[in-house]
Structures are given as structure tokens and as C-alpha cells.
GROMACS .gro file of C-alpha atoms in nm:
model
  313
    1MET     CA    1  -0.223  25.165  10.296
    2ARG     CA    2  -0.558  25.253  10.350
    3GLY     CA    3  -0.851  25.242  10.608
    4PRO     CA    4  -0.818  25.036  10.940
    5GLY     CA    5  -0.972  24.699  10.678
    6THR     CA    6  -0.614  24.666  10.521
    7ALA     CA    7  -0.406  24.718  10.827
    8THR     CA    8  -0.606  24.413  10.973
    9ALA     CA    9  -0.619  24.201  10.643
   10LEU     CA   10  -0.208  24.243  10.652
   11GLY     CA   11  -0.182  24.175  10.999
   12LEU     CA   12  -0.410  23.878  11.011
   13ALA     CA   13  -0.192  23.777  10.696
   14LEU     CA   14   0.133  23.804  10.897
   15GLY     CA   15  -0.016  23.654  11.219
   16TRP     CA   16  -0.116  23.345  11.067
   17THR     CA   17   0.228  23.323  10.877
   18ALA     CA   18   0.426  23.382  11.170
   19ASP     CA   19   0.208  23.112  11.377
   20GLN     CA   20   0.305  22.836  11.102
   21LEU     CA   21   0.656  22.923  11.091
   22LEU     CA   22   0.729  22.988  11.460
   23GLY     CA   23   0.443  22.842  11.668
   24ASP     CA   24   0.369  22.945  12.004
   25PRO     CA   25   0.612  23.152  12.226
   26ARG     CA   26   0.796  22.914  12.392
   27ARG     CA   27   0.829  23.174  12.689
   28TRP     CA   28   0.613  23.462  12.843
   29HIS     CA   29   0.317  23.353  12.684
   30PRO     CA   30   0.031  23.601  12.693
   31VAL     CA   31  -0.243  23.351  12.662
   32ALA     CA   32  -0.047  23.198  12.968
   33GLY     CA   33  -0.082  23.478  13.155
   34PHE     CA   34  -0.407  23.543  13.109
   35GLY     CA   35  -0.470  23.164  13.241
   36ARG     CA   36  -0.303  23.272  13.605
   37LEU     CA   37  -0.459  23.596  13.597
   38ALA     CA   38  -0.809  23.386  13.534
   39THR     CA   39  -0.704  23.160  13.802
   40ALA     CA   40  -0.649  23.410  14.090
   41VAL     CA   41  -0.964  23.622  13.975
   42GLU     CA   42  -1.178  23.250  14.025
   43GLN     CA   43  -1.024  23.239  14.366
   44ARG     CA   44  -1.242  23.566  14.450
   45THR     CA   45  -1.543  23.523  14.204
   46TYR     CA   46  -1.599  23.140  14.237
   47ALA     CA   47  -1.950  23.000  14.383
   48ASP     CA   48  -2.118  22.754  14.299
   49ASP     CA   49  -2.373  22.963  14.106
   50ARG     CA   50  -2.479  23.035  13.757
   51LEU     CA   51  -2.436  23.417  13.841
   52ARG     CA   52  -2.149  23.430  13.974
   53GLY     CA   53  -2.029  23.264  13.679
   54ALA     CA   54  -2.123  23.512  13.440
   55VAL     CA   55  -1.922  23.784  13.662
   56HIS     CA   56  -1.602  23.598  13.591
   57VAL     CA   57  -1.679  23.590  13.258
   58ALA     CA   58  -1.771  23.966  13.197
   59VAL     CA   59  -1.493  24.077  13.361
   60LEU     CA   60  -1.221  23.846  13.234
   61VAL     CA   61  -1.325  23.899  12.860
   62GLY     CA   62  -1.470  24.235  12.915
   63GLY     CA   63  -1.125  24.340  13.041
   64THR     CA   64  -0.947  24.139  12.765
   65ALA     CA   65  -1.116  24.283  12.512
   66ALA     CA   66  -1.128  24.678  12.685
   67LEU     CA   67  -0.672  24.583  12.642
   68GLY     CA   68  -0.742  24.498  12.290
   69SER     CA   69  -0.979  24.807  12.228
   70LEU     CA   70  -0.682  25.045  12.404
   71VAL     CA   71  -0.394  24.877  12.177
   72SER     CA   72  -0.591  24.987  11.912
   73ARG     CA   73  -0.686  25.330  11.966
   74SER     CA   74  -0.293  25.373  12.069
   75ALA     CA   75  -0.202  25.213  11.724
   76ARG     CA   76  -0.367  25.496  11.473
   77HIS     CA   77  -0.046  25.494  11.192
   78PRO     CA   78  -0.144  25.197  10.959
   79VAL     CA   79   0.235  24.996  10.969
   80LEU     CA   80   0.162  25.006  11.383
   81ALA     CA   81  -0.191  24.926  11.351
   82THR     CA   82  -0.070  24.602  11.092
   83LEU     CA   83   0.194  24.510  11.348
   84ALA     CA   84  -0.044  24.521  11.680
   85THR     CA   85  -0.241  24.322  11.468
   86ALA     CA   86  -0.013  24.096  11.319
   87ALA     CA   87   0.144  23.997  11.664
   88ALA     CA   88  -0.250  23.983  11.869
   89THR     CA   89  -0.278  23.726  11.585
   90TRP     CA   90   0.039  23.525  11.633
   91THR     CA   91  -0.033  23.510  11.957
   92VAL     CA   92  -0.378  23.406  11.984
   93LEU     CA   93  -0.333  23.122  11.702
   94GLY     CA   94  -0.230  22.781  11.774
   95GLY     CA   95  -0.239  22.610  11.467
   96ARG     CA   96   0.154  22.542  11.404
   97SER     CA   97   0.170  22.385  11.807
   98LEU     CA   98  -0.118  22.149  11.746
   99ALA     CA   99   0.041  21.996  11.455
  100ARG     CA  100   0.328  21.968  11.653
  101GLU     CA  101   0.206  21.773  11.951
  102SER     CA  102  -0.057  21.565  11.696
  103GLU     CA  103   0.306  21.503  11.545
  104ALA     CA  104   0.489  21.396  11.832
  105VAL     CA  105   0.146  21.180  11.934
  106ALA     CA  106   0.222  20.964  11.561
  107ALA     CA  107   0.603  20.930  11.641
  108HIS     CA  108   0.529  20.736  11.976
  109LEU     CA  109   0.215  20.548  11.873
  110ALA     CA  110   0.482  20.472  11.536
  111ALA     CA  111   0.734  20.318  11.784
  112ASP     CA  112   0.521  20.115  11.984
  113ASP     CA  113   0.555  20.322  12.248
  114LEU     CA  114   0.182  20.380  12.404
  115ALA     CA  115   0.321  20.491  12.781
  116ALA     CA  116   0.475  20.760  12.568
  117ALA     CA  117   0.195  20.830  12.320
  118ARG     CA  118  -0.045  20.847  12.604
  119LEU     CA  119   0.102  21.112  12.823
  120GLN     CA  120   0.155  21.301  12.510
  121VAL     CA  121  -0.214  21.365  12.418
  122SER     CA  122  -0.262  21.470  12.767
  123HIS     CA  123  -0.153  21.795  12.619
  124LEU     CA  124  -0.391  21.805  12.363
  125VAL     CA  125  -0.724  21.668  12.575
  126SER     CA  126  -0.895  21.669  12.900
  127ARG     CA  127  -0.963  21.304  12.927
  128ASP     CA  128  -0.805  21.040  13.109
  129PRO     CA  129  -0.541  20.871  12.874
  130GLN     CA  130  -0.497  20.577  13.067
  131THR     CA  131  -0.778  20.394  12.942
  132LEU     CA  132  -0.679  20.451  12.600
  133ASP     CA  133  -0.521  20.194  12.402
  134ALA     CA  134  -0.311  20.289  12.072
  135ASP     CA  135  -0.620  20.349  11.875
  136GLY     CA  136  -0.836  20.509  12.094
  137VAL     CA  137  -0.479  20.773  12.137
  138ALA     CA  138  -0.456  20.809  11.784
  139ARG     CA  139  -0.799  20.869  11.773
  140ALA     CA  140  -0.844  21.135  12.105
  141ALA     CA  141  -0.502  21.344  11.865
  142LEU     CA  142  -0.716  21.330  11.542
  143GLU     CA  143  -1.057  21.475  11.728
  144SER     CA  144  -0.849  21.723  11.860
  145VAL     CA  145  -0.647  21.846  11.582
  146ALA     CA  146  -1.029  21.891  11.414
  147GLU     CA  147  -1.182  22.038  11.707
  148ASN     CA  148  -0.891  22.335  11.807
  149THR     CA  149  -0.865  22.382  11.420
  150SER     CA  150  -1.196  22.521  11.422
  151ASP     CA  151  -1.112  22.714  11.817
  152ALA     CA  152  -0.795  22.790  11.774
  153VAL     CA  153  -0.731  22.896  11.440
  154VAL     CA  154  -1.089  22.942  11.216
  155ALA     CA  155  -1.250  23.094  11.528
  156PRO     CA  156  -0.952  23.368  11.607
  157LEU     CA  157  -0.909  23.471  11.253
  158PHE     CA  158  -1.296  23.493  11.217
  159TRP     CA  159  -1.314  23.749  11.512
  160GLY     CA  160  -1.016  23.950  11.430
  161ALA     CA  161  -1.220  23.975  11.020
  162ILE     CA  162  -1.457  24.124  11.207
  163ALA     CA  163  -1.365  24.342  11.471
  164GLY     CA  164  -0.958  24.356  11.492
  165ILE     CA  165  -0.811  24.361  11.789
  166PRO     CA  166  -1.038  24.390  12.097
  167GLY     CA  167  -1.237  24.096  11.840
  168LEU     CA  168  -0.847  23.830  11.814
  169LEU     CA  169  -0.792  23.922  12.198
  170ALA     CA  170  -1.172  23.884  12.375
  171TYR     CA  171  -1.244  23.540  12.148
  172ARG     CA  172  -0.906  23.358  12.276
  173ALA     CA  173  -1.041  23.496  12.650
  174VAL     CA  174  -1.367  23.316  12.600
  175ASN     CA  175  -1.222  23.014  12.458
  176THR     CA  176  -0.920  22.941  12.741
  177LEU     CA  177  -1.187  23.056  12.979
  178ASP     CA  178  -1.413  22.772  12.868
  179ALA     CA  179  -1.119  22.550  12.903
  180MET     CA  180  -1.063  22.639  13.186
  181VAL     CA  181  -1.429  22.619  13.413
  182GLY     CA  182  -1.664  22.493  13.106
  183TYR     CA  183  -1.716  22.175  13.259
  184ARG     CA  184  -1.999  21.955  13.388
  185ASN     CA  185  -1.867  21.826  13.693
  186ASP     CA  186  -1.922  21.884  14.043
  187ARG     CA  187  -1.705  22.206  14.059
  188TYR     CA  188  -1.784  22.403  13.702
  189ARG     CA  189  -2.143  22.273  13.655
  190ASN     CA  190  -2.238  22.596  13.756
  191PHE     CA  191  -1.972  22.773  13.768
  192GLY     CA  192  -1.852  22.758  13.416
  193TRP     CA  193  -2.223  22.762  13.281
  194ALA     CA  194  -2.214  23.086  13.147
  195ALA     CA  195  -1.824  23.062  12.982
  196ALA     CA  196  -1.958  22.713  12.807
  197LYS     CA  197  -2.246  22.868  12.681
  198LEU     CA  198  -2.090  23.190  12.540
  199ASP     CA  199  -1.806  23.012  12.377
  200ASP     CA  200  -2.057  22.746  12.202
  201LEU     CA  201  -2.215  23.096  12.114
  202ALA     CA  202  -1.861  23.284  11.973
  203ASN     CA  203  -1.773  22.956  11.805
  204LEU     CA  204  -2.092  22.880  11.640
  205LEU     CA  205  -2.004  23.008  11.288
  206PRO     CA  206  -1.656  22.927  11.279
  207ALA     CA  207  -1.685  22.579  11.356
  208ARG     CA  208  -1.958  22.574  11.035
  209ILE     CA  209  -1.620  22.758  10.851
  210SER     CA  210  -1.448  22.516  10.922
  211GLY     CA  211  -1.706  22.159  10.851
  212GLY     CA  212  -1.742  22.362  10.549
  213LEU     CA  213  -1.355  22.384  10.452
  214ALA     CA  214  -1.307  22.049  10.588
  215VAL     CA  215  -1.568  21.957  10.311
  216LEU     CA  216  -1.439  22.130   9.980
  217THR     CA  217  -1.043  22.023  10.115
  218ALA     CA  218  -1.118  21.649  10.113
  219PRO     CA  219  -0.944  21.526   9.804
  220LEU     CA  220  -0.612  21.687   9.936
  221VAL     CA  221  -0.602  21.403  10.191
  222GLY     CA  222  -0.802  21.126   9.945
  223GLY     CA  223  -1.137  21.213  10.024
  224ARG     CA  224  -1.488  21.300   9.925
  225PRO     CA  225  -1.633  21.622   9.974
  226THR     CA  226  -1.965  21.352   9.989
  227ASP     CA  227  -1.868  21.131  10.228
  228ALA     CA  228  -1.779  21.469  10.474
  229LEU     CA  229  -2.101  21.646  10.394
  230ARG     CA  230  -2.245  21.318  10.426
  231ALA     CA  231  -2.123  21.269  10.738
  232VAL     CA  232  -2.177  21.626  10.889
  233ARG     CA  233  -2.532  21.598  10.783
  234ASP     CA  234  -2.629  21.266  10.939
  235GLN     CA  235  -2.385  21.245  11.224
  236SER     CA  236  -2.280  21.576  11.379
  237GLY     CA  237  -2.590  21.566  11.593
  238GLY     CA  238  -2.508  21.275  11.765
  239HIS     CA  239  -2.204  21.482  11.945
  240PRO     CA  240  -2.271  21.642  12.268
  241SER     CA  241  -2.136  22.021  12.143
  242PRO     CA  242  -2.298  22.177  11.879
  243ASN     CA  243  -1.966  22.279  11.706
  244GLY     CA  244  -1.754  22.031  11.777
  245GLY     CA  245  -1.947  21.797  11.616
  246VAL     CA  246  -1.970  21.941  11.273
  247VAL     CA  247  -1.578  21.984  11.252
  248GLU     CA  248  -1.501  21.662  11.401
  249ALA     CA  249  -1.757  21.515  11.149
  250ALA     CA  250  -1.663  21.643  10.880
  251PHE     CA  251  -1.247  21.584  10.923
  252ALA     CA  252  -1.416  21.172  11.003
  253GLY     CA  253  -1.578  21.212  10.650
  254ALA     CA  254  -1.254  21.340  10.457
  255LEU     CA  255  -1.038  21.106  10.618
  256ARG     CA  256  -1.256  20.788  10.568
  257VAL     CA  257  -1.243  20.749  10.919
  258THR     CA  258  -1.421  20.703  11.227
  259LEU     CA  259  -1.438  20.916  11.529
  260GLY     CA  260  -1.632  20.940  11.841
  261GLY     CA  261  -1.771  20.731  12.116
  262ARG     CA  262  -1.696  20.714  12.461
  263ASN     CA  263  -1.464  20.916  12.684
  264THR     CA  264  -1.430  20.941  13.005
  265TYR     CA  265  -1.395  21.270  13.163
  266GLY     CA  266  -1.251  21.278  13.526
  267GLY     CA  267  -1.427  21.005  13.599
  268VAL     CA  268  -1.775  21.134  13.417
  269GLU     CA  269  -1.842  20.864  13.076
  270GLU     CA  270  -1.936  21.094  12.793
  271ASP     CA  271  -2.107  20.955  12.453
  272ARG     CA  272  -1.986  21.136  12.137
  273GLY     CA  273  -2.153  20.947  11.902
  274GLU     CA  274  -2.027  20.786  11.604
  275LEU     CA  275  -1.896  21.063  11.333
  276GLY     CA  276  -1.760  20.844  10.966
  277HIS     CA  277  -1.800  20.563  10.832
  278GLY     CA  278  -1.442  20.385  10.817
  279PRO     CA  279  -1.214  20.221  11.033
  280ALA     CA  280  -1.067  20.372  11.337
  281PRO     CA  281  -0.775  20.634  11.292
  282SER     CA  282  -0.421  20.496  11.294
  283ALA     CA  283  -0.054  20.656  11.373
  284ALA     CA  284  -0.040  20.753  11.012
  285ASP     CA  285  -0.388  20.955  10.998
  286LEU     CA  286  -0.270  21.183  11.196
  287ALA     CA  287  -0.042  21.280  10.884
  288ARG     CA  288  -0.326  21.316  10.719
  289ALA     CA  289  -0.529  21.511  10.935
  290ASN     CA  290  -0.253  21.786  10.981
  291ARG     CA  291  -0.247  21.849  10.603
  292LEU     CA  292  -0.602  21.837  10.612
  293ALA     CA  293  -0.566  22.098  10.934
  294LEU     CA  294  -0.306  22.285  10.688
  295ALA     CA  295  -0.593  22.347  10.439
  296VAL     CA  296  -0.851  22.404  10.642
  297SER     CA  297  -0.650  22.666  10.801
  298ALA     CA  298  -0.502  22.839  10.500
  299GLY     CA  299  -0.851  22.850  10.371
  300ALA     CA  300  -1.005  23.033  10.695
  301ALA     CA  301  -0.659  23.293  10.658
  302GLY     CA  302  -0.760  23.382  10.251
  303LEU     CA  303  -1.144  23.436  10.344
  304SER     CA  304  -1.035  23.664  10.687
  305VAL     CA  305  -0.846  23.860  10.484
  306LEU     CA  306  -1.113  23.905  10.215
  307ALA     CA  307  -1.354  23.991  10.492
  308ALA     CA  308  -1.155  24.267  10.621
  309LEU     CA  309  -1.073  24.428  10.319
  310ALA     CA  310  -1.442  24.422  10.243
  311ARG     CA  311  -1.472  24.667  10.594
  312ARG     CA  312  -1.248  24.938  10.422
  313ARG     CA  313  -1.584  24.949  10.148
   0.00000   0.00000   0.00000
């Protein structure tokens, strides 16, 4: 084993495999611990002000990156570096757990248990589930599978390949903070501005890699790359997220379903445009979406390994 690039490549591959086999840790999840820390820090940093929000993000993301750098410097031996990278990768990825949540939603919908399906989908999305019918629940779950395949799998692997353990941990911190404070409501419109913008920047390239992989792997779920590409080209711009629209449009086109539309978040209605050219998704489409997500995930893992190996040269 030679050079940090090789250790990073092997660690990313092992960490991705561990996520696929094991999913998230059931207890003592480091990301949950980071969330509790961020909540405690927010009690001291919060103000209805963009600058205070930027300080909040800088302290938490900077501290997490520093921790990752310390771990990297401590694990200098190639075997230790590989194991440390694998552990960090497994910690920040969420592909298998995302699939499990989606499978549970599909099972409740197939059993015509809308109440249980609404409760289950609330684990995946922040929109009000009580306003959703069965098609709305399926759409919410499928949109979450698409967007979180990019946010919770492709993007961490991308930043891990670029910056090793510090990149893995810092990206997870950015994405977690966006999920906690990056909302356009009265409390976080200003304070969460920096977290939302930094998350958009961190996901700019990973989202387009995710969309490209979904386009290429569309035949694996009975779709056509041309349909997925057309949805991205013609419809992704109508989505309020510069990154989520690309991924969701690619999934919608590949799966031949229609996503998007109006959602309610904390009493605030948001129009996400129309994505795709097909019927509304159903419970059966969630299984196809999970297969597409796995294909995208595997493709991203392969690309991240190649990119990390290129660092060695």
C-alpha cells in the first residue's frame, strides 16, 4: 500500500460497503451527537442575523474539519489510515438506512395503511405528512430517496475523495446544519442563510454527478437515458433548490414518473415545479427508486475510489 491516495481509496470502498451491509449505527451515532452539540451551540450563537448564523456555521464546520485533520495526522500508518477513513465513511453515509425507510413506507402503502405511511415518511421529509394522500406519500418518499442519495451518499464520497477524512466530516457537518437551520421560516430565514448557501455550494458538483449517474443507469430500472436527460434539461430549473432539482428531475425521468408540485413546510407552501413526464409514483415505484439509488451509489463509490487513487499520482 503506497501513499495517502491508496489508503483513502480503500477506506472509501470499505466504508461504502459497511454502509450497504450495516446501515447507520443503532446507538451512539456520531452525526446525532453532532446534532446535539449544534443545538447546544445555537443556544449561545442564535440571533435573527446572517452574521451570527455565519459564525455558528464557521465554528461548527471549522471545528469538525479540525477534528478530521487531527484524526488524519494521528493515523499515519497506511493500515490505520485505511481503517480511520473507512470508519469515517461509514459514519457519514446514509444509503442503506435511506433505503430501509423507503421500503417501510412502501410496505405501509401496499397494506393500505395510510396513517402508518404518513408517520413513516415523516422520518424522511420535513413537509407536513398529514396533508398527503397515498400518492403524495409515495412522491415524498421518492423525492427523498433521490435528493438524499446525492446528499447522504454521493456528496460525502466526493468530498472524501477530494479531502480525505476532513472532507468527509466537514461535509457531513455542513449538510446536517442545513437540515437543522437552513429553512426559510421566521426563525431561520437570516440565521440559517449561511448554512443553506454553504450546503448549496458543497453539493453543486455532487448533485450533477448524481444526476448524470441516474441518467446513465436509467435502463436498469426500465427507463431511458434520453427521458432522464430531457427532464433535467427542461424541468430542473423550476425547482427552488439548484441541486435538488437536478437529482429529482433525473430520477423522475429515469423512472418515468412525475415528481414535484406543491408542498407545505411548517405552514409555508412551496412550489417545486413539475419534474418528469409520467404518472404519479406509487408504492411499487419506491422499489425501483431504491434500485436506481443503489446504482447511483455504486457508481459514485467507484468514481470516488478512482479519484482518490489519482491523488497518489
